Amino acid sequence: MSTNYATIARNGIWDNNVVFGQLLALCPLLAVTGTATNGLGMGLASTAVMVGSGLAVSLLRKVITPEIRIPAFVLLIATLVTVVDLAMNAWLHDLHKMLGLFIPLIVTNCAILGRAEAFASRQSPLASAFDGLMMGIGFTLALVLLGAVREILGSGTLFANASLLLGPRFGFLELTVFPDYQGFLLMILPPGGFIVLGFLLALKALVDSRSRAGTATPANPQVEKVFTAAGVLSRDRQPGE
C-alpha cells in the first residue's frame, strides 16, 4: 500500500492539527504559552515523543497483542517522556524548570496516544515516524503562534530569554517589538490564552471556508440536463407546483 506523505504532512500541520483541528492538549497549550520561547520548548519536546512513539509502536505492532495494546502504548510513551524529561533537565535545565510539571504530563497528551492507535499501529515505521514529525510540527507551530501573540500583546517582546532557556544559539530570536511598552497582563494569564485561541480558531475556520468556496466543483451541465429532462430541475415550473 502506497503512502501519501504530502497528505500526511497537510493533515499534521493544517487539516488535522492537534490544536486547531482536534482541540487536544489544551492544558499545556494555555499554561506554558505565556511566551513563544516556552511554546517552542514544549513543542520540540512533544515532537520528539511523537516521533519516537510512532516509530516504536509501528515496529512493535505485530508483537503487541490487541488486548493489551493501549497499556503497552502508554508504557512506550511514558518511557520516551521520561527520557526527554531527563535530557531536558541535563542540557536545558532553565527551560526544564520553567516548563516544570508539564513535561511529564506529555504522557497524558491524547494526541500522542491517538496517533499511536489510529496510525502507527497500522502503518510502516517510516510513515509512522513521519506522521509523528508532522503532528509534532503542527503542534509546535500552534504553541509558538499562540505564545507569540500573547507575548507581543502582553509584554511587547518576542522569544524573550530564548538564549537563557534554549541556549546561546537561540539568542538571535529575541526581539523587542514595542519598546517602552507597559504590557497587558491579561494576555499573559490563562484567560488571555483562551481569548487568543478563540480568535485563532475563528481565523482558521475562515481560511478553510474560503478555501472550500474557492475549490467548489461547478455543477456538471450534463447531470443537470438529465435531471431537468426528468422534471426534477424543471425551470418552467411555477412556485407551488
PDB file of C-alpha atoms in Angstrom:
ATOM      1  CA  MET A   1       0.000   0.000   0.000  1.00  0.00           C
ATOM      2  CA  SER A   2       1.481   3.326  -1.060  1.00  0.00           C
ATOM      3  CA  THR A   3       1.825   6.146   1.436  1.00  0.00           C
ATOM      4  CA  ASN A   4       0.916   9.703   0.502  1.00  0.00           C
ATOM      5  CA  TYR A   5       3.422  11.729   2.503  1.00  0.00           C
ATOM      6  CA  ALA A   6       2.026  15.021   1.208  1.00  0.00           C
ATOM      7  CA  THR A   7      -1.374  14.163   2.701  1.00  0.00           C
ATOM      8  CA  ILE A   8       0.247  13.158   5.992  1.00  0.00           C
ATOM      9  CA  ALA A   9       2.086  16.468   6.110  1.00  0.00           C
ATOM     10  CA  ARG A  10      -1.031  18.504   5.347  1.00  0.00           C
ATOM     11  CA  ASN A  11      -3.062  16.630   7.944  1.00  0.00           C
ATOM     12  CA  GLY A  12      -0.468  17.113  10.657  1.00  0.00           C
ATOM     13  CA  ILE A  13       0.244  20.768  10.010  1.00  0.00           C
ATOM     14  CA  TRP A  14      -3.185  22.056   8.979  1.00  0.00           C
ATOM     15  CA  ASP A  15      -6.238  19.850   8.364  1.00  0.00           C
ATOM     16  CA  ASN A  16      -5.886  17.615  11.438  1.00  0.00           C
ATOM     17  CA  ASN A  17      -3.740  19.917  13.558  1.00  0.00           C
ATOM     18  CA  VAL A  18      -3.563  18.782  17.186  1.00  0.00           C
ATOM     19  CA  VAL A  19      -4.807  22.154  18.467  1.00  0.00           C
ATOM     20  CA  PHE A  20      -6.716  23.845  15.655  1.00  0.00           C
ATOM     21  CA  GLY A  21      -8.170  20.686  14.146  1.00  0.00           C
ATOM     22  CA  GLN A  22      -8.677  18.335  17.108  1.00  0.00           C
ATOM     23  CA  LEU A  23      -8.716  20.760  20.075  1.00  0.00           C
ATOM     24  CA  LEU A  24      -6.424  18.485  22.077  1.00  0.00           C
ATOM     25  CA  ALA A  25      -3.580  19.274  24.510  1.00  0.00           C
ATOM     26  CA  LEU A  26      -5.265  22.499  25.617  1.00  0.00           C
ATOM     27  CA  CYS A  27      -3.911  22.244  29.173  1.00  0.00           C
ATOM     28  CA  PRO A  28      -0.217  22.698  28.259  1.00  0.00           C
ATOM     29  CA  LEU A  29      -1.219  24.954  25.397  1.00  0.00           C
ATOM     30  CA  LEU A  30      -2.795  27.531  27.683  1.00  0.00           C
ATOM     31  CA  ALA A  31      -0.433  27.025  30.612  1.00  0.00           C
ATOM     32  CA  VAL A  32       3.001  27.328  29.006  1.00  0.00           C
ATOM     33  CA  THR A  33       2.405  29.721  26.121  1.00  0.00           C
ATOM     34  CA  GLY A  34       2.915  32.918  28.075  1.00  0.00           C
ATOM     35  CA  THR A  35       5.927  33.365  25.807  1.00  0.00           C
ATOM     36  CA  ALA A  36       6.853  32.000  22.405  1.00  0.00           C
ATOM     37  CA  THR A  37      10.035  30.550  23.899  1.00  0.00           C
ATOM     38  CA  ASN A  38       8.117  28.322  26.284  1.00  0.00           C
ATOM     39  CA  GLY A  39       5.842  27.235  23.449  1.00  0.00           C
ATOM     40  CA  LEU A  40       8.819  26.324  21.284  1.00  0.00           C
ATOM     41  CA  GLY A  41      10.424  24.306  24.071  1.00  0.00           C
ATOM     42  CA  MET A  42       7.250  22.365  24.840  1.00  0.00           C
ATOM     43  CA  GLY A  43       6.597  21.828  21.142  1.00  0.00           C
ATOM     44  CA  LEU A  44      10.042  20.393  20.494  1.00  0.00           C
ATOM     45  CA  ALA A  45       9.773  18.073  23.495  1.00  0.00           C
ATOM     46  CA  SER A  46       6.337  16.861  22.364  1.00  0.00           C
ATOM     47  CA  THR A  47       7.580  16.384  18.798  1.00  0.00           C
ATOM     48  CA  ALA A  48      10.433  14.170  19.984  1.00  0.00           C
ATOM     49  CA  VAL A  49       7.943  11.995  21.880  1.00  0.00           C
ATOM     50  CA  MET A  50       5.540  11.835  18.919  1.00  0.00           C
ATOM     51  CA  VAL A  51       8.241  10.733  16.505  1.00  0.00           C
ATOM     52  CA  GLY A  52       9.668   8.185  18.933  1.00  0.00           C
ATOM     53  CA  SER A  53       6.299   6.750  19.922  1.00  0.00           C
ATOM     54  CA  GLY A  54       5.134   6.472  16.321  1.00  0.00           C
ATOM     55  CA  LEU A  55       8.301   4.641  15.340  1.00  0.00           C
ATOM     56  CA  ALA A  56       8.261   2.348  18.396  1.00  0.00           C
ATOM     57  CA  VAL A  57       4.588   1.434  18.078  1.00  0.00           C
ATOM     58  CA  SER A  58       4.962   0.692  14.372  1.00  0.00           C
ATOM     59  CA  LEU A  59       7.988  -1.524  14.958  1.00  0.00           C
ATOM     60  CA  LEU A  60       6.219  -3.463  17.709  1.00  0.00           C
ATOM     61  CA  ARG A  61       2.716  -3.537  16.227  1.00  0.00           C
ATOM     62  CA  LYS A  62       2.999  -7.223  15.264  1.00  0.00           C
ATOM     63  CA  VAL A  63       4.351  -8.178  18.675  1.00  0.00           C
ATOM     64  CA  ILE A  64       1.827  -6.364  20.869  1.00  0.00           C
ATOM     65  CA  THR A  65      -1.474  -8.232  21.095  1.00  0.00           C
ATOM     66  CA  PRO A  66      -4.715  -6.265  20.585  1.00  0.00           C
ATOM     67  CA  GLU A  67      -5.880  -6.982  24.148  1.00  0.00           C
ATOM     68  CA  ILE A  68      -3.001  -5.093  25.769  1.00  0.00           C
ATOM     69  CA  ARG A  69      -2.210  -2.576  23.065  1.00  0.00           C
ATOM     70  CA  ILE A  70      -3.423   0.539  24.965  1.00  0.00           C
ATOM     71  CA  PRO A  71      -1.402  -0.154  28.169  1.00  0.00           C
ATOM     72  CA  ALA A  72       1.587  -1.069  26.015  1.00  0.00           C
ATOM     73  CA  PHE A  73       1.313   2.170  24.034  1.00  0.00           C
ATOM     74  CA  VAL A  74       1.060   4.203  27.249  1.00  0.00           C
ATOM     75  CA  LEU A  75       4.129   2.424  28.632  1.00  0.00           C
ATOM     76  CA  LEU A  76       6.123   3.208  25.490  1.00  0.00           C
ATOM     77  CA  ILE A  77       5.046   6.856  25.569  1.00  0.00           C
ATOM     78  CA  ALA A  78       5.838   7.169  29.276  1.00  0.00           C
ATOM     79  CA  THR A  79       9.306   5.738  28.690  1.00  0.00           C
ATOM     80  CA  LEU A  80      10.016   8.246  25.929  1.00  0.00           C
ATOM     81  CA  VAL A  81       8.682  11.127  28.022  1.00  0.00           C
ATOM     82  CA  THR A  82      10.973  10.109  30.869  1.00  0.00           C
ATOM     83  CA  VAL A  83      13.960  10.120  28.529  1.00  0.00           C
ATOM     84  CA  VAL A  84      13.014  13.568  27.186  1.00  0.00           C
ATOM     85  CA  ASP A  85      12.442  14.873  30.707  1.00  0.00           C
ATOM     86  CA  LEU A  86      15.860  13.705  31.896  1.00  0.00           C
ATOM     87  CA  ALA A  87      17.556  15.042  28.755  1.00  0.00           C
ATOM     88  CA  MET A  88      15.997  18.475  29.192  1.00  0.00           C
ATOM     89  CA  ASN A  89      16.939  18.513  32.859  1.00  0.00           C
ATOM     90  CA  ALA A  90      20.523  17.748  31.920  1.00  0.00           C
ATOM     91  CA  TRP A  91      21.027  20.041  28.909  1.00  0.00           C
ATOM     92  CA  LEU A  92      18.210  22.603  29.085  1.00  0.00           C
ATOM     93  CA  HIS A  93      17.863  22.962  32.830  1.00  0.00           C
ATOM     94  CA  ASP A  94      16.426  26.507  32.845  1.00  0.00           C
ATOM     95  CA  LEU A  95      13.747  25.575  30.328  1.00  0.00           C
ATOM     96  CA  HIS A  96      13.076  22.384  32.278  1.00  0.00           C
ATOM     97  CA  LYS A  97      12.424  24.445  35.417  1.00  0.00           C
ATOM     98  CA  MET A  98      10.211  26.851  33.516  1.00  0.00           C
ATOM     99  CA  LEU A  99       8.002  24.127  31.984  1.00  0.00           C
ATOM    100  CA  GLY A 100       8.054  22.119  35.209  1.00  0.00           C
ATOM    101  CA  LEU A 101       5.313  19.524  35.599  1.00  0.00           C
ATOM    102  CA  PHE A 102       4.048  19.930  32.053  1.00  0.00           C
ATOM    103  CA  ILE A 103       6.935  17.894  30.636  1.00  0.00           C
ATOM    104  CA  PRO A 104       5.932  14.664  32.459  1.00  0.00           C
ATOM    105  CA  LEU A 105       2.312  15.448  31.610  1.00  0.00           C
ATOM    106  CA  ILE A 106       3.141  14.913  27.929  1.00  0.00           C
ATOM    107  CA  VAL A 107       2.252  11.295  28.740  1.00  0.00           C
ATOM    108  CA  THR A 108      -1.387  12.345  29.079  1.00  0.00           C
ATOM    109  CA  ASN A 109      -1.458  14.151  25.722  1.00  0.00           C
ATOM    110  CA  CYS A 110      -4.354  12.444  23.951  1.00  0.00           C
ATOM    111  CA  ALA A 111      -2.927  13.326  20.535  1.00  0.00           C
ATOM    112  CA  ILE A 112       0.126  11.115  21.050  1.00  0.00           C
ATOM    113  CA  LEU A 113      -1.853   8.067  22.145  1.00  0.00           C
ATOM    114  CA  GLY A 114      -4.443   8.758  19.469  1.00  0.00           C
ATOM    115  CA  ARG A 115      -1.891   8.758  16.652  1.00  0.00           C
ATOM    116  CA  ALA A 116      -0.310   5.598  18.053  1.00  0.00           C
ATOM    117  CA  GLU A 117      -3.688   3.838  17.955  1.00  0.00           C
ATOM    118  CA  ALA A 118      -5.097   5.311  14.746  1.00  0.00           C
ATOM    119  CA  PHE A 119      -1.978   5.485  12.571  1.00  0.00           C
ATOM    120  CA  ALA A 120       1.263   3.974  13.886  1.00  0.00           C
ATOM    121  CA  SER A 121      -0.307   0.640  14.816  1.00  0.00           C
ATOM    122  CA  ARG A 122      -1.403   0.206  11.181  1.00  0.00           C
ATOM    123  CA  GLN A 123       1.392   1.765   9.120  1.00  0.00           C
ATOM    124  CA  SER A 124       5.068   1.240   8.313  1.00  0.00           C
ATOM    125  CA  PRO A 125       7.782   2.604  10.635  1.00  0.00           C
ATOM    126  CA  LEU A 126       8.863   5.314   8.179  1.00  0.00           C
ATOM    127  CA  ALA A 127       5.324   6.570   7.605  1.00  0.00           C
ATOM    128  CA  SER A 128       4.604   6.448  11.348  1.00  0.00           C
ATOM    129  CA  ALA A 129       7.714   8.435  12.216  1.00  0.00           C
ATOM    130  CA  PHE A 130       6.864  10.976   9.510  1.00  0.00           C
ATOM    131  CA  ASP A 131       3.310  11.259  10.805  1.00  0.00           C
ATOM    132  CA  GLY A 132       4.648  11.887  14.311  1.00  0.00           C
ATOM    133  CA  LEU A 133       7.020  14.524  12.952  1.00  0.00           C
ATOM    134  CA  MET A 134       4.272  16.358  11.060  1.00  0.00           C
ATOM    135  CA  MET A 135       1.872  16.189  14.004  1.00  0.00           C
ATOM    136  CA  GLY A 136       4.656  17.477  16.240  1.00  0.00           C
ATOM    137  CA  ILE A 137       5.480  20.328  13.869  1.00  0.00           C
ATOM    138  CA  GLY A 138       1.815  21.289  13.675  1.00  0.00           C
ATOM    139  CA  PHE A 139       1.558  21.237  17.467  1.00  0.00           C
ATOM    140  CA  THR A 140       4.761  23.266  17.806  1.00  0.00           C
ATOM    141  CA  LEU A 141       3.525  25.862  15.322  1.00  0.00           C
ATOM    142  CA  ALA A 142       0.293  26.211  17.299  1.00  0.00           C
ATOM    143  CA  LEU A 143       2.208  26.622  20.567  1.00  0.00           C
ATOM    144  CA  VAL A 144       4.640  29.153  19.113  1.00  0.00           C
ATOM    145  CA  LEU A 145       1.904  31.122  17.345  1.00  0.00           C
ATOM    146  CA  LEU A 146      -0.264  31.332  20.440  1.00  0.00           C
ATOM    147  CA  GLY A 147       2.735  32.155  22.624  1.00  0.00           C
ATOM    148  CA  ALA A 148       3.968  34.807  20.190  1.00  0.00           C
ATOM    149  CA  VAL A 149       0.606  36.610  20.070  1.00  0.00           C
ATOM    150  CA  ARG A 150       0.243  36.514  23.847  1.00  0.00           C
ATOM    151  CA  GLU A 151       3.823  37.639  24.426  1.00  0.00           C
ATOM    152  CA  ILE A 152       3.647  40.527  21.956  1.00  0.00           C
ATOM    153  CA  LEU A 153       0.346  41.796  23.340  1.00  0.00           C
ATOM    154  CA  GLY A 154       1.255  41.045  26.934  1.00  0.00           C
ATOM    155  CA  SER A 155       4.798  42.372  27.206  1.00  0.00           C
ATOM    156  CA  GLY A 156       5.819  43.741  23.796  1.00  0.00           C
ATOM    157  CA  THR A 157       8.604  41.198  23.282  1.00  0.00           C
ATOM    158  CA  LEU A 158       9.084  38.067  21.190  1.00  0.00           C
ATOM    159  CA  PHE A 159      11.054  34.960  22.218  1.00  0.00           C
ATOM    160  CA  ALA A 160      12.177  36.636  25.448  1.00  0.00           C
ATOM    161  CA  ASN A 161      15.017  34.826  27.264  1.00  0.00           C
ATOM    162  CA  ALA A 162      15.488  32.420  24.370  1.00  0.00           C
ATOM    163  CA  SER A 163      19.273  32.468  24.885  1.00  0.00           C
ATOM    164  CA  LEU A 164      18.843  31.517  28.547  1.00  0.00           C
ATOM    165  CA  LEU A 165      16.175  28.861  28.155  1.00  0.00           C
ATOM    166  CA  LEU A 166      17.161  27.264  24.844  1.00  0.00           C
ATOM    167  CA  GLY A 167      20.875  28.082  24.705  1.00  0.00           C
ATOM    168  CA  PRO A 168      23.076  30.891  23.350  1.00  0.00           C
ATOM    169  CA  ARG A 169      22.481  29.799  19.739  1.00  0.00           C
ATOM    170  CA  PHE A 170      18.847  30.905  20.025  1.00  0.00           C
ATOM    171  CA  GLY A 171      19.726  34.422  21.081  1.00  0.00           C
ATOM    172  CA  PHE A 172      19.003  35.751  17.587  1.00  0.00           C
ATOM    173  CA  LEU A 173      15.299  35.070  18.168  1.00  0.00           C
ATOM    174  CA  GLU A 174      14.974  37.650  20.940  1.00  0.00           C
ATOM    175  CA  LEU A 175      13.154  40.772  19.766  1.00  0.00           C
ATOM    176  CA  THR A 176      11.612  43.830  21.361  1.00  0.00           C
ATOM    177  CA  VAL A 177       8.520  44.541  19.288  1.00  0.00           C
ATOM    178  CA  PHE A 178       7.186  47.505  21.267  1.00  0.00           C
ATOM    179  CA  PRO A 179       9.890  49.486  23.120  1.00  0.00           C
ATOM    180  CA  ASP A 180       8.789  51.039  26.426  1.00  0.00           C
ATOM    181  CA  TYR A 181       5.585  49.013  26.319  1.00  0.00           C
ATOM    182  CA  GLN A 182       3.763  48.888  29.664  1.00  0.00           C
ATOM    183  CA  GLY A 183       2.287  45.478  28.963  1.00  0.00           C
ATOM    184  CA  PHE A 184      -1.182  43.919  29.046  1.00  0.00           C
ATOM    185  CA  LEU A 185      -1.293  41.424  31.914  1.00  0.00           C
ATOM    186  CA  LEU A 186      -4.470  39.668  30.758  1.00  0.00           C
ATOM    187  CA  MET A 187      -2.740  38.284  27.661  1.00  0.00           C
ATOM    188  CA  ILE A 188      -0.092  36.525  29.736  1.00  0.00           C
ATOM    189  CA  LEU A 189      -2.624  34.936  32.076  1.00  0.00           C
ATOM    190  CA  PRO A 190      -4.682  31.820  31.128  1.00  0.00           C
ATOM    191  CA  PRO A 191      -7.823  33.849  30.272  1.00  0.00           C
ATOM    192  CA  GLY A 192      -5.765  35.658  27.653  1.00  0.00           C
ATOM    193  CA  GLY A 193      -4.820  32.273  26.230  1.00  0.00           C
ATOM    194  CA  PHE A 194      -8.490  31.357  25.810  1.00  0.00           C
ATOM    195  CA  ILE A 195      -9.195  34.668  24.085  1.00  0.00           C
ATOM    196  CA  VAL A 196      -6.298  34.376  21.643  1.00  0.00           C
ATOM    197  CA  LEU A 197      -7.084  30.712  20.954  1.00  0.00           C
ATOM    198  CA  GLY A 198     -10.675  31.618  20.116  1.00  0.00           C
ATOM    199  CA  PHE A 199      -9.563  34.231  17.584  1.00  0.00           C
ATOM    200  CA  LEU A 200      -7.056  31.829  16.018  1.00  0.00           C
ATOM    201  CA  LEU A 201      -9.697  29.103  15.706  1.00  0.00           C
ATOM    202  CA  ALA A 202     -12.047  31.570  14.065  1.00  0.00           C
ATOM    203  CA  LEU A 203      -9.292  32.633  11.672  1.00  0.00           C
ATOM    204  CA  LYS A 204      -8.585  29.029  10.667  1.00  0.00           C
ATOM    205  CA  ALA A 205     -12.288  28.381  10.140  1.00  0.00           C
ATOM    206  CA  LEU A 206     -12.489  31.461   7.922  1.00  0.00           C
ATOM    207  CA  VAL A 207      -9.485  30.359   5.855  1.00  0.00           C
ATOM    208  CA  ASP A 208     -10.915  26.844   5.489  1.00  0.00           C
ATOM    209  CA  SER A 209     -14.332  28.116   4.435  1.00  0.00           C
ATOM    210  CA  ARG A 210     -12.880  30.421   1.809  1.00  0.00           C
ATOM    211  CA  SER A 211     -10.621  27.641   0.571  1.00  0.00           C
ATOM    212  CA  ARG A 212     -13.591  25.287   0.178  1.00  0.00           C
ATOM    213  CA  ALA A 213     -15.589  28.004  -1.564  1.00  0.00           C
ATOM    214  CA  GLY A 214     -12.742  28.661  -3.989  1.00  0.00           C
ATOM    215  CA  THR A 215     -12.350  24.979  -4.872  1.00  0.00           C
ATOM    216  CA  ALA A 216     -16.046  24.104  -5.039  1.00  0.00           C
ATOM    217  CA  THR A 217     -16.819  21.903  -8.033  1.00  0.00           C
ATOM    218  CA  PRO A 218     -19.143  23.649 -10.503  1.00  0.00           C
ATOM    219  CA  ALA A 219     -22.348  21.897 -11.441  1.00  0.00           C
ATOM    220  CA  ASN A 220     -21.958  19.360 -14.207  1.00  0.00           C
ATOM    221  CA  PRO A 221     -24.093  20.590 -17.125  1.00  0.00           C
ATOM    222  CA  GLN A 222     -24.709  17.035 -18.380  1.00  0.00           C
ATOM    223  CA  VAL A 223     -26.012  15.887 -14.983  1.00  0.00           C
ATOM    224  CA  GLU A 224     -28.182  18.989 -14.716  1.00  0.00           C
ATOM    225  CA  LYS A 225     -29.591  18.287 -18.181  1.00  0.00           C
ATOM    226  CA  VAL A 226     -30.588  14.749 -17.171  1.00  0.00           C
ATOM    227  CA  PHE A 227     -32.383  15.910 -14.021  1.00  0.00           C
ATOM    228  CA  THR A 228     -34.086  18.706 -15.953  1.00  0.00           C
ATOM    229  CA  ALA A 229     -35.362  16.226 -18.532  1.00  0.00           C
ATOM    230  CA  ALA A 230     -36.766  14.102 -15.705  1.00  0.00           C
ATOM    231  CA  GLY A 231     -38.653  17.068 -14.358  1.00  0.00           C
ATOM    232  CA  VAL A 232     -36.607  17.321 -11.147  1.00  0.00           C
ATOM    233  CA  LEU A 233     -34.998  20.625 -12.078  1.00  0.00           C
ATOM    234  CA  SER A 234     -37.592  21.941 -14.472  1.00  0.00           C
ATOM    235  CA  ARG A 235     -37.020  25.631 -14.968  1.00  0.00           C
ATOM    236  CA  ASP A 236     -40.567  26.080 -16.302  1.00  0.00           C
ATOM    237  CA  ARG A 237     -42.177  25.059 -13.032  1.00  0.00           C
ATOM    238  CA  GLN A 238     -44.085  27.673 -11.125  1.00  0.00           C
ATOM    239  CA  PRO A 239     -43.905  28.028  -7.344  1.00  0.00           C
ATOM    240  CA  GLY A 240     -46.269  25.655  -5.618  1.00  0.00           C
ATOM    241  CA  GLU A 241     -46.430  23.147  -8.471  1.00  0.00           C
TER     242      GLU A 241
END
